[in-house]
PDB file of C-alpha atoms in Angstrom:
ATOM      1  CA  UNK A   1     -42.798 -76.887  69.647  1.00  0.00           C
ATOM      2  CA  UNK A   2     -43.804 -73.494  70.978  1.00  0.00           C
ATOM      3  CA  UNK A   3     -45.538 -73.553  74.353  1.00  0.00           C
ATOM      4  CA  UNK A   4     -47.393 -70.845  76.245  1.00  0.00           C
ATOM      5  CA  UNK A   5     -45.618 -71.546  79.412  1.00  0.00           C
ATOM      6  CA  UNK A   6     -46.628 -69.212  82.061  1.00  0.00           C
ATOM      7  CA  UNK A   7     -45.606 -71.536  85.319  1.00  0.00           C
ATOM      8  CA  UNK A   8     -44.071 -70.221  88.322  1.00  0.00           C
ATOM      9  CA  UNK A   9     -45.756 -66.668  87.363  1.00  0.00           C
ATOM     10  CA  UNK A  10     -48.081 -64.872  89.193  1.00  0.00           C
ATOM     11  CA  UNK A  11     -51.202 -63.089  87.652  1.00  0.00           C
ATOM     12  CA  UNK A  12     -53.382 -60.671  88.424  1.00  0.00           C
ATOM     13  CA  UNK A  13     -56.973 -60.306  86.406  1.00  0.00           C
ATOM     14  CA  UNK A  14     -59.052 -57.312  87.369  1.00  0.00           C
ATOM     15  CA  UNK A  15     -62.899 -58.266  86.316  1.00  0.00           C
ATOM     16  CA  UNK A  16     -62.291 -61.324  86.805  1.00  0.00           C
ATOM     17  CA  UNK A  17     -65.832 -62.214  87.545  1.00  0.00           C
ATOM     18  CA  UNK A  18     -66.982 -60.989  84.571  1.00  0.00           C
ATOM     19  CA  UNK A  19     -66.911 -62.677  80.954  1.00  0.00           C
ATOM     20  CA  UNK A  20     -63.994 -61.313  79.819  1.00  0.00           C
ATOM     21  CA  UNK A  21     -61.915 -61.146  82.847  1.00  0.00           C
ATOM     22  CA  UNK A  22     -62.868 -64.864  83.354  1.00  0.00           C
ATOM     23  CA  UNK A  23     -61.453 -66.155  79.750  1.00  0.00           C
ATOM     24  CA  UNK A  24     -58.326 -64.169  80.665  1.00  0.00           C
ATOM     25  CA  UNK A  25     -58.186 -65.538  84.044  1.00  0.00           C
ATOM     26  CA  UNK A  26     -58.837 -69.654  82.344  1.00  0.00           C
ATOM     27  CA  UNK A  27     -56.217 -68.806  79.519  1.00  0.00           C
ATOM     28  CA  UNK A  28     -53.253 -68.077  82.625  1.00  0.00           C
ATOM     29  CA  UNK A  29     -54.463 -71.226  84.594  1.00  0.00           C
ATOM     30  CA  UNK A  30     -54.284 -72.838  81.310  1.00  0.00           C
ATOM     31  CA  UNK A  31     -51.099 -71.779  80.689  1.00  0.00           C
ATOM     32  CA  UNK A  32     -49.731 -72.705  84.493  1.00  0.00           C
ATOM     33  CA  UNK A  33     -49.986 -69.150  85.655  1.00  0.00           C
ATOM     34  CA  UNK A  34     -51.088 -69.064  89.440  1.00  0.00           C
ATOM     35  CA  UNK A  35     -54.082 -66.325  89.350  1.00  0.00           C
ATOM     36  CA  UNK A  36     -55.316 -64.109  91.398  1.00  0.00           C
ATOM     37  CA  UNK A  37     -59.196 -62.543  90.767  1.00  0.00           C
ATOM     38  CA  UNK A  38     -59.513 -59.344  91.559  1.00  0.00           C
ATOM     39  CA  UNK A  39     -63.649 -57.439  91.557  1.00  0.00           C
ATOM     40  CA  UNK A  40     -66.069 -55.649  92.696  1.00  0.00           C
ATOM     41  CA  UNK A  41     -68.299 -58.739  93.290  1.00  0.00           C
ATOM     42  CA  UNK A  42     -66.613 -61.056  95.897  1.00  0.00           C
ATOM     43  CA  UNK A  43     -68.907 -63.578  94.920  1.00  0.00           C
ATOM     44  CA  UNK A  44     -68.166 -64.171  91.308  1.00  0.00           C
ATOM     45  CA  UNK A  45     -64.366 -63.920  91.338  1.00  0.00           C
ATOM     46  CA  UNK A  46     -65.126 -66.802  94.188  1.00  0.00           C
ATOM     47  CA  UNK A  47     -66.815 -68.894  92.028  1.00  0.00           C
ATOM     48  CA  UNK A  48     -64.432 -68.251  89.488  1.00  0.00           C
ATOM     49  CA  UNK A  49     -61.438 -68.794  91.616  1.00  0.00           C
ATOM     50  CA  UNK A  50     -63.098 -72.519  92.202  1.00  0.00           C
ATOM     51  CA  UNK A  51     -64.309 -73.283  88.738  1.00  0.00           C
ATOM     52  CA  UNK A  52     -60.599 -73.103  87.819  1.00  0.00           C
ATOM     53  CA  UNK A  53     -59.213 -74.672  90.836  1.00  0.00           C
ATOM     54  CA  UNK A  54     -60.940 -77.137  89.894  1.00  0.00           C
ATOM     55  CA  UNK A  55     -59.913 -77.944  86.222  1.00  0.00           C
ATOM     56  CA  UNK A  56     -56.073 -76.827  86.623  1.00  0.00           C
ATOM     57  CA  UNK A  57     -53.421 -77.555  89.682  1.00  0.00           C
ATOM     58  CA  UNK A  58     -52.746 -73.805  90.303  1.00  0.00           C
ATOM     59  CA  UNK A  59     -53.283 -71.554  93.525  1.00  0.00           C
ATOM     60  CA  UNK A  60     -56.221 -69.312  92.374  1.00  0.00           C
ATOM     61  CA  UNK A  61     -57.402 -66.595  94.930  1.00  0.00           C
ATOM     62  CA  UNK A  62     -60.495 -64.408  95.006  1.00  0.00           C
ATOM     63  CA  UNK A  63     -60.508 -61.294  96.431  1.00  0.00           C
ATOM     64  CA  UNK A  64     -63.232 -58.550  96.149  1.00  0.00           C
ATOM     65  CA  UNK A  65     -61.544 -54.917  94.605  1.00  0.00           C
ATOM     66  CA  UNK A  66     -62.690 -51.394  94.048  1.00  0.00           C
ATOM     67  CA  UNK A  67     -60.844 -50.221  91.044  1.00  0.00           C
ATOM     68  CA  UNK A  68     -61.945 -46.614  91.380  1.00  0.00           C
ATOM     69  CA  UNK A  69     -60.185 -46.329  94.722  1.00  0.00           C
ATOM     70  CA  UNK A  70     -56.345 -46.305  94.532  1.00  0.00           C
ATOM     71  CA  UNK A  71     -56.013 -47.041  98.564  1.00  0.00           C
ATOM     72  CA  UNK A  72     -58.446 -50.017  97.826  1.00  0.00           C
ATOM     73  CA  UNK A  73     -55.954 -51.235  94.961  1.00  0.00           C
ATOM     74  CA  UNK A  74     -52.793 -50.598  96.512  1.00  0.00           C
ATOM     75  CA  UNK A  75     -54.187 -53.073  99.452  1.00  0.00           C
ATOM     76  CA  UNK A  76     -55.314 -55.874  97.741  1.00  0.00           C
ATOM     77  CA  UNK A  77     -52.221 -55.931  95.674  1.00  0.00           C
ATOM     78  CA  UNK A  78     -50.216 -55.763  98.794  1.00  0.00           C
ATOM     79  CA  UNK A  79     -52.634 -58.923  99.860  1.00  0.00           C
ATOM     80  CA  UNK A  80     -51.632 -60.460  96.665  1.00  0.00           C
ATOM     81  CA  UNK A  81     -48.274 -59.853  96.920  1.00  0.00           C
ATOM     82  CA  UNK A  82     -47.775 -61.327 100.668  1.00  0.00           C
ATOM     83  CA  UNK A  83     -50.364 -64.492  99.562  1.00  0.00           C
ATOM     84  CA  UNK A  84     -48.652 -65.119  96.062  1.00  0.00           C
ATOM     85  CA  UNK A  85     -44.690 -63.961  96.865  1.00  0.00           C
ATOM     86  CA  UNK A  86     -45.064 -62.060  93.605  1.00  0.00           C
ATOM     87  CA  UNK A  87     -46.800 -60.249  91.232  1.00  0.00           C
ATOM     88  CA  UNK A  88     -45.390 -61.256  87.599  1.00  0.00           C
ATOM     89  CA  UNK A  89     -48.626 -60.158  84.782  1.00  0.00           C
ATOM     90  CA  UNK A  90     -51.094 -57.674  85.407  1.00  0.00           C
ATOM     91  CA  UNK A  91     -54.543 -57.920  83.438  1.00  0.00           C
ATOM     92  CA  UNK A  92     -57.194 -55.428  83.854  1.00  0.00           C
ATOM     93  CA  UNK A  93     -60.558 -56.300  82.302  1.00  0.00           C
ATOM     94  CA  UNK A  94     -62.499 -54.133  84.880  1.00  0.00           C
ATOM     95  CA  UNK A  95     -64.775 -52.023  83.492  1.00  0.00           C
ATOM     96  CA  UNK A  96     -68.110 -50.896  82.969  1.00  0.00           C
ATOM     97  CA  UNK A  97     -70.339 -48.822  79.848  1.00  0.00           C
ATOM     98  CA  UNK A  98     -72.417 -46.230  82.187  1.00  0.00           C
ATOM     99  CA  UNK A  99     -73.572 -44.108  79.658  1.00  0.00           C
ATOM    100  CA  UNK A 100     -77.494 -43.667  78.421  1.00  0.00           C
ATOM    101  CA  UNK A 101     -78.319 -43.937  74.675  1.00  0.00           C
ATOM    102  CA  UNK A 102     -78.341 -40.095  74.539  1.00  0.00           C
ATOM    103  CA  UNK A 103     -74.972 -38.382  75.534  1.00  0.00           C
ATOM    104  CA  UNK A 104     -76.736 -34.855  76.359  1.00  0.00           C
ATOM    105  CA  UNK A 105     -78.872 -36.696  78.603  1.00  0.00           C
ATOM    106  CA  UNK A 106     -75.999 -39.103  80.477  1.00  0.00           C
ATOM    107  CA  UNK A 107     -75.875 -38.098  84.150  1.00  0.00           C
ATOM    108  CA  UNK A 108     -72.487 -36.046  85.227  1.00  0.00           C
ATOM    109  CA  UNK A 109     -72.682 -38.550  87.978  1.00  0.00           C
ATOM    110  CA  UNK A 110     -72.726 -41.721  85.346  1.00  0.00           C
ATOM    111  CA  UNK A 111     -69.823 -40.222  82.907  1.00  0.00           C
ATOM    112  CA  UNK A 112     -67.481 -39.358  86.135  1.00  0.00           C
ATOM    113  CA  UNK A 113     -68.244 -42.908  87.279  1.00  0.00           C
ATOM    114  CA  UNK A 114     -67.192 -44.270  83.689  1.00  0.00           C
ATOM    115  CA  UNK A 115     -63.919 -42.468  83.680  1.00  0.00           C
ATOM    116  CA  UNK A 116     -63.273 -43.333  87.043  1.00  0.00           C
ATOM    117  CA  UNK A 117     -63.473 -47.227  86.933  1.00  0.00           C
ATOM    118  CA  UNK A 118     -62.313 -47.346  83.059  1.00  0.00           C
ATOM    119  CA  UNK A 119     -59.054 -45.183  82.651  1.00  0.00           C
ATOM    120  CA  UNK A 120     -58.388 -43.876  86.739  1.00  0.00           C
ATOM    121  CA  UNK A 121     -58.973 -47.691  87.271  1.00  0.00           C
ATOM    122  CA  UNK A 122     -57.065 -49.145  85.102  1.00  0.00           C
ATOM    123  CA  UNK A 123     -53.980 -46.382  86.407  1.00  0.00           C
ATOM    124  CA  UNK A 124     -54.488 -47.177  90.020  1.00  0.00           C
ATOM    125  CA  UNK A 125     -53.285 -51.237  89.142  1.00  0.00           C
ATOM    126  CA  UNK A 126     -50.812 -50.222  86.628  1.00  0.00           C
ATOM    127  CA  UNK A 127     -49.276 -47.927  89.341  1.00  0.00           C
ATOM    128  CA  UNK A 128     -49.660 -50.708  91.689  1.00  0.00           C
ATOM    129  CA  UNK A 129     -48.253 -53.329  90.095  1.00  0.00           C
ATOM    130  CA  UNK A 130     -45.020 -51.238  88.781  1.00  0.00           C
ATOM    131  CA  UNK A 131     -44.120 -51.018  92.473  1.00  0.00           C
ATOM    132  CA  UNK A 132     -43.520 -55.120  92.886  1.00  0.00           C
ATOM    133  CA  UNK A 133     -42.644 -54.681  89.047  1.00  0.00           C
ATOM    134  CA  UNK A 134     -39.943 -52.285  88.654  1.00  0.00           C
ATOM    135  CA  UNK A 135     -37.848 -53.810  91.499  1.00  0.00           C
ATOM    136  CA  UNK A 136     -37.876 -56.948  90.365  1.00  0.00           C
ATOM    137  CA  UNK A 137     -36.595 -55.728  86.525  1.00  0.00           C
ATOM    138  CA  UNK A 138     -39.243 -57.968  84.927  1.00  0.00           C
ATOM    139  CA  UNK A 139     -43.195 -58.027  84.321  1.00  0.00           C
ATOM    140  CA  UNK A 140     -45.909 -58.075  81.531  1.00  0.00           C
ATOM    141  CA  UNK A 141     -48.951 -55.418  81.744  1.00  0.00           C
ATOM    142  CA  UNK A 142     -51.997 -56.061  79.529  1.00  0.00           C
ATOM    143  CA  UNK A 143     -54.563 -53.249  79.376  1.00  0.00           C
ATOM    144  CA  UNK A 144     -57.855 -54.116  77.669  1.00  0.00           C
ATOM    145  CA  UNK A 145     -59.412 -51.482  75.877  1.00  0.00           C
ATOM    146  CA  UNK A 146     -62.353 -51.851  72.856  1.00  0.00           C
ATOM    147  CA  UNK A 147     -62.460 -51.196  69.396  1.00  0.00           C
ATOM    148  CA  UNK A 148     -64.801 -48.871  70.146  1.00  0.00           C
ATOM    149  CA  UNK A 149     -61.605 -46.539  71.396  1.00  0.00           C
ATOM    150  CA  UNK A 150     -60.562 -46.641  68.313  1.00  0.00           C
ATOM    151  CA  UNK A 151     -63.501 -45.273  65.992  1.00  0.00           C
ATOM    152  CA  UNK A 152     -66.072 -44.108  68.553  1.00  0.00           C
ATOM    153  CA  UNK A 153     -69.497 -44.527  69.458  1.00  0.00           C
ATOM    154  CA  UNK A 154     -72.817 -42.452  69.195  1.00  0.00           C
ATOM    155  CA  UNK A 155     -74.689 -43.948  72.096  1.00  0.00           C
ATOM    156  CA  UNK A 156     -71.281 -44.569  74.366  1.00  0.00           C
ATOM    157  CA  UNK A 157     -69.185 -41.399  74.231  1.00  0.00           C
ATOM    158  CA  UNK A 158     -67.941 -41.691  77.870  1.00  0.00           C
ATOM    159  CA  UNK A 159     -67.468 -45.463  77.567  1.00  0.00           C
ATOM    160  CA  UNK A 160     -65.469 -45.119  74.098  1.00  0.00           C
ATOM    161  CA  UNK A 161     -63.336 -42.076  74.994  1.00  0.00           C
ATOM    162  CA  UNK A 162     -62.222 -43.960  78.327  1.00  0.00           C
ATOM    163  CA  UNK A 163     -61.141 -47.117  76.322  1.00  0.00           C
ATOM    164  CA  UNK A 164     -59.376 -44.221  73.867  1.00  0.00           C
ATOM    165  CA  UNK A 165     -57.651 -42.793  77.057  1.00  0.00           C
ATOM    166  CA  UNK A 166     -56.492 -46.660  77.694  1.00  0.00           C
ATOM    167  CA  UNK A 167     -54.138 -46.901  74.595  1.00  0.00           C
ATOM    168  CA  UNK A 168     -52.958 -43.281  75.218  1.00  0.00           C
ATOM    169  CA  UNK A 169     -52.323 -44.687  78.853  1.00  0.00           C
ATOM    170  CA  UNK A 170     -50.872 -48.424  77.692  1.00  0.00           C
ATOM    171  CA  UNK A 171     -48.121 -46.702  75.114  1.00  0.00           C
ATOM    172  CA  UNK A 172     -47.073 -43.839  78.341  1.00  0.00           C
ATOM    173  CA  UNK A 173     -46.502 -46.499  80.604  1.00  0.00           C
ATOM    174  CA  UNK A 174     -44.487 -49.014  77.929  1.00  0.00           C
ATOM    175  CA  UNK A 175     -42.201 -46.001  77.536  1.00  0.00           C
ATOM    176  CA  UNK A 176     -42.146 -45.409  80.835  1.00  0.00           C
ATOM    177  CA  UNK A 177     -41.493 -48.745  82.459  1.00  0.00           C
ATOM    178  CA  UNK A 178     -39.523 -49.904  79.312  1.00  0.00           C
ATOM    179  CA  UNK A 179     -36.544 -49.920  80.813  1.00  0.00           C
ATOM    180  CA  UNK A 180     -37.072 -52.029  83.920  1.00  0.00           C
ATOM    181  CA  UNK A 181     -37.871 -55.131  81.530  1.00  0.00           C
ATOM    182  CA  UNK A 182     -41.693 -54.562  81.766  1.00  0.00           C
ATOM    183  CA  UNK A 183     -44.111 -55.102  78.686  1.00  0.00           C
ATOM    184  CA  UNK A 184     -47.164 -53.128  78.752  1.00  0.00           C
ATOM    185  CA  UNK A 185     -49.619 -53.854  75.405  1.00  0.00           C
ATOM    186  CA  UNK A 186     -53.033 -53.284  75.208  1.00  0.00           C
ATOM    187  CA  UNK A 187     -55.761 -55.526  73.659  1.00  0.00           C
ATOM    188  CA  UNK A 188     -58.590 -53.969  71.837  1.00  0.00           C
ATOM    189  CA  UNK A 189     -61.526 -56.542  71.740  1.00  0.00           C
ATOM    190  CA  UNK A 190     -64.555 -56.253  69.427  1.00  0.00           C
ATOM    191  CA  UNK A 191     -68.133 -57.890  69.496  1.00  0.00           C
ATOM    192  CA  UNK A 192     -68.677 -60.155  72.671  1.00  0.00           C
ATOM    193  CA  UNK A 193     -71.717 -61.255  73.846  1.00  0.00           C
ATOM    194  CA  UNK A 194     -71.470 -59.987  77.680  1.00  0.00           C
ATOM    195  CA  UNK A 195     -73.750 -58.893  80.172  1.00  0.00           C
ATOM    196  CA  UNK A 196     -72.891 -55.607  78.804  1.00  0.00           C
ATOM    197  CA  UNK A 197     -74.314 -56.338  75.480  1.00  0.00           C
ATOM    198  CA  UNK A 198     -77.070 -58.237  76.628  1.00  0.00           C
ATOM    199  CA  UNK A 199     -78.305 -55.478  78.467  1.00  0.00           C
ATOM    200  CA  UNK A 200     -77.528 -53.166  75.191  1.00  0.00           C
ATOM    201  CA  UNK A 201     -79.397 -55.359  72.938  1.00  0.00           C
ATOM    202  CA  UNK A 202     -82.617 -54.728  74.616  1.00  0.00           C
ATOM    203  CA  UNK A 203     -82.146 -51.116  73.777  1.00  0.00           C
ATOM    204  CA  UNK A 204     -81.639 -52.196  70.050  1.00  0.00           C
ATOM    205  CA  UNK A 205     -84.610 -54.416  69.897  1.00  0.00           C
ATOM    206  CA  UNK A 206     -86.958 -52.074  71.267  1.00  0.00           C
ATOM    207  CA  UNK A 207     -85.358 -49.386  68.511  1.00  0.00           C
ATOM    208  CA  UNK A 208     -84.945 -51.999  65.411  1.00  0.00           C
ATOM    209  CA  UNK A 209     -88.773 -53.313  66.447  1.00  0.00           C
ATOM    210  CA  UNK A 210     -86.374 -56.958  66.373  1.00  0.00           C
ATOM    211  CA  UNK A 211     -86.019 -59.512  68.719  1.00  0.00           C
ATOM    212  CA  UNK A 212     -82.935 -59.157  70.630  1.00  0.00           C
ATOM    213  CA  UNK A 213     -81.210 -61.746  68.256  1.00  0.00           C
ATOM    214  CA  UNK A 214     -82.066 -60.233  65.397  1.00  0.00           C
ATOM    215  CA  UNK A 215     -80.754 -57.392  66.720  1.00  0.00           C
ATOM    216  CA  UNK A 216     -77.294 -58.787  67.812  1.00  0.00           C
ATOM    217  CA  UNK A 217     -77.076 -60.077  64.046  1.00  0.00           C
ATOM    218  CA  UNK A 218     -77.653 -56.325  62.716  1.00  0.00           C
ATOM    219  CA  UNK A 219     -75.354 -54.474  64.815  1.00  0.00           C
ATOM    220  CA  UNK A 220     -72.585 -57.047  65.390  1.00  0.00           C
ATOM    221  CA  UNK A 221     -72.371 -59.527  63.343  1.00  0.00           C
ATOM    222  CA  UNK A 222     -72.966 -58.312  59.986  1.00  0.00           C
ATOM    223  CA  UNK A 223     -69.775 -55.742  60.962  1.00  0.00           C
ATOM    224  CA  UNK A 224     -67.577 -58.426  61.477  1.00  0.00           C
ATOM    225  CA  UNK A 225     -66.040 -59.805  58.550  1.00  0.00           C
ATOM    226  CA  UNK A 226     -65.322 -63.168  59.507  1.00  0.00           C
ATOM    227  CA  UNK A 227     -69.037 -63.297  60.318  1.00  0.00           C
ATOM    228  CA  UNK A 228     -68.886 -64.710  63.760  1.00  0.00           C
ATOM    229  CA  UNK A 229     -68.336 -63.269  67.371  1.00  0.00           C
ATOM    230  CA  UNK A 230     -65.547 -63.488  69.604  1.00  0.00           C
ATOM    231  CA  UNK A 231     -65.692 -65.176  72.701  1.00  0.00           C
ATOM    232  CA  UNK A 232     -63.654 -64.720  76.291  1.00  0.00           C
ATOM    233  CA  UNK A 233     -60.606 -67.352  75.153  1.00  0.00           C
ATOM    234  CA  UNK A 234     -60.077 -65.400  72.234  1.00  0.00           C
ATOM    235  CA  UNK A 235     -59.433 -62.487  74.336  1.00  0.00           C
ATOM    236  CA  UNK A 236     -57.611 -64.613  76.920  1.00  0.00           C
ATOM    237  CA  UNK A 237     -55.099 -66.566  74.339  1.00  0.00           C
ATOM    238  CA  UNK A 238     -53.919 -63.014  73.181  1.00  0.00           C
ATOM    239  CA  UNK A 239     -53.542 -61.842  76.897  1.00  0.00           C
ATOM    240  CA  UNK A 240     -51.356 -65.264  77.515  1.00  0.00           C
ATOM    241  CA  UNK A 241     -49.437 -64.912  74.232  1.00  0.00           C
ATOM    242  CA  UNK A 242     -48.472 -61.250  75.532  1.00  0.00           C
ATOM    243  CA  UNK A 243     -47.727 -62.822  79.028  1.00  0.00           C
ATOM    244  CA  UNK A 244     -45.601 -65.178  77.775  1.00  0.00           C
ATOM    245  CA  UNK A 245     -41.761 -64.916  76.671  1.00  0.00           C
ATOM    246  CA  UNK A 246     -43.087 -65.162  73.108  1.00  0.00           C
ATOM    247  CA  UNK A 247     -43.869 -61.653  73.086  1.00  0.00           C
ATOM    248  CA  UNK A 248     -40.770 -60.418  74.883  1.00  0.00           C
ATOM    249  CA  UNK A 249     -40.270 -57.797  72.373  1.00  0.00           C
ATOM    250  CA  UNK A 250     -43.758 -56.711  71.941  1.00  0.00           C
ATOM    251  CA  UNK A 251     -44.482 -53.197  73.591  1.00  0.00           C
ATOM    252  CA  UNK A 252     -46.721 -50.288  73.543  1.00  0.00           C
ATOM    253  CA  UNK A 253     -49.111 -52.064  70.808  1.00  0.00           C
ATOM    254  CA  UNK A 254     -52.654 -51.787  70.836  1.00  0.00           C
ATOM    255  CA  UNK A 255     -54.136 -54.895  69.134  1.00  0.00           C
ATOM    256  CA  UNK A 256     -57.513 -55.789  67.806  1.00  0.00           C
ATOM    257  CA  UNK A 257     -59.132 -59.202  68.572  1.00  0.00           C
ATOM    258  CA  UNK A 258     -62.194 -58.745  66.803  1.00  0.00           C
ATOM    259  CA  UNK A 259     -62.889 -60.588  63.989  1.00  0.00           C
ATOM    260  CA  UNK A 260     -62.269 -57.641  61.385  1.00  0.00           C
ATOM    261  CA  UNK A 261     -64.992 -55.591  62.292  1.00  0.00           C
ATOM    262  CA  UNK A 262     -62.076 -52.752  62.199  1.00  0.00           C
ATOM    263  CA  UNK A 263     -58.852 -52.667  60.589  1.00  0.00           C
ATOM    264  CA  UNK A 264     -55.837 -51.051  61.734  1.00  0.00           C
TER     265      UNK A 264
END
């Protein structure tokens, strides 16, 4: 029987405290993976940290991050390192949209921001982990980018072309760590209901003259051809399946989990 076996690894989840992050972060404790949780907001990767305590017998740590500052990262992976004895899968789910619904009218200030958590971010803990990584002559990296890197977005310019700069940056760094043993894929998910979206849908309402669900049902789900959203553990069983020796020879691939709203 096949078996997503991830015990004795270590794994890091940036985000963690948010939706997506959080289904990653289950899907490794699921799998046996000790995890630690990595954000911005101390508090929520806490109560993650004890919601999965909780429900699986793995060490889970919280520990509040600042993607957009590479001294910030390289510490609390250093803090992971020393608390864990290893880092073994990188996930980064941290990330944020920052843009208005008019891109001539999107603050510098908001765009820079954008770029800086979504791609610089995302570098700053791939560059980090590669340093407990490469030495070690083992590892699995799993970026998360969006669909909407792959076909753009009206109202989200900045947000799509940083998730576009995060498959440019995922296939780079699978060439370039390829030969220290590390895997470095990318998943690309499509229409979850986050905190994100929820906040997005009141824009739609207001523009469709809908309710907010009537509105997620116009601009999500009738683009998804199974008919039907995804949720976190979607996005976390394809992060543990890339984790795992199952997908040993897997590199440098950008995959969708989203229903087939797009086809690659």
């Amino acid at each position: 029987m096949l078996e997503l076996d991830l015990r004795g690894k270590t794994a890091v989840v940036t985000g963690a405290g948010g939706s997506i992050g959080g289904g990653i972060a289950r899907s490794f404790a699921q799998c046996g993976a000790n995890v630690a949780l990595l954000d911005y907001n101390l508090e929520a990767a806490a109560g993650r940290a004890a919601e999965i305590t909780k429900q699986w017998e793995v060490f889970c740590k919280a520990y509040q991050a600042d993607v957009s500052a590479e001294a910030a990262v390289k510490e609390v992976f250093a803090a992971v390192r020393g608390d864990f004895g290893s880092i073994d899968i990188l996930c980064t789910a941290a990330g944020i949209v920052g843009d208005s619904d008019d891109y001539l009218r999107t603050p510098a200030a908001d765009m820079e921001l954008t770029l800086k958590i979504n791609l610089l971010g995302t570098s700053y803990c791939l560059r980090a982990a590669l340093e407990y990584m490469m030495p070690q002559k083992s590892g699995k990296i799993i970026t998360i980018s969006s669909i909407a890197g792959r076909m753009g977005v009206g109202d989200q310019a900045n947000y799509a072309s940083s998730k576009a700069g995060i498959i440019s940056l995922t296939q780079s760094v699978a060439q370039f760590a390829a030969k220290s043993n590390i895997n470095v894929n990318c998943i690309c998910p499509g229409y979850l209901k986050t905190a994100m979206w929820e906040e997005g849908l009141q824009f739609y309402a207001a523009e469709l003259n809908v309710s907010p669900e009537e509105a997620w049902q116009m601009v999500a789900l009738d683009r998804i051809a199974l008919g039907r959203a995804q949720e976190p553990e979607d996005i976390g069983n394809m992060a543990a399946f890339l984790a795992s020796e199952l997908a040993k020879n897997i590199t440098g691939q950008a995959i969708n989990v989203c229903g087939g709203s797009l086809f690659n």
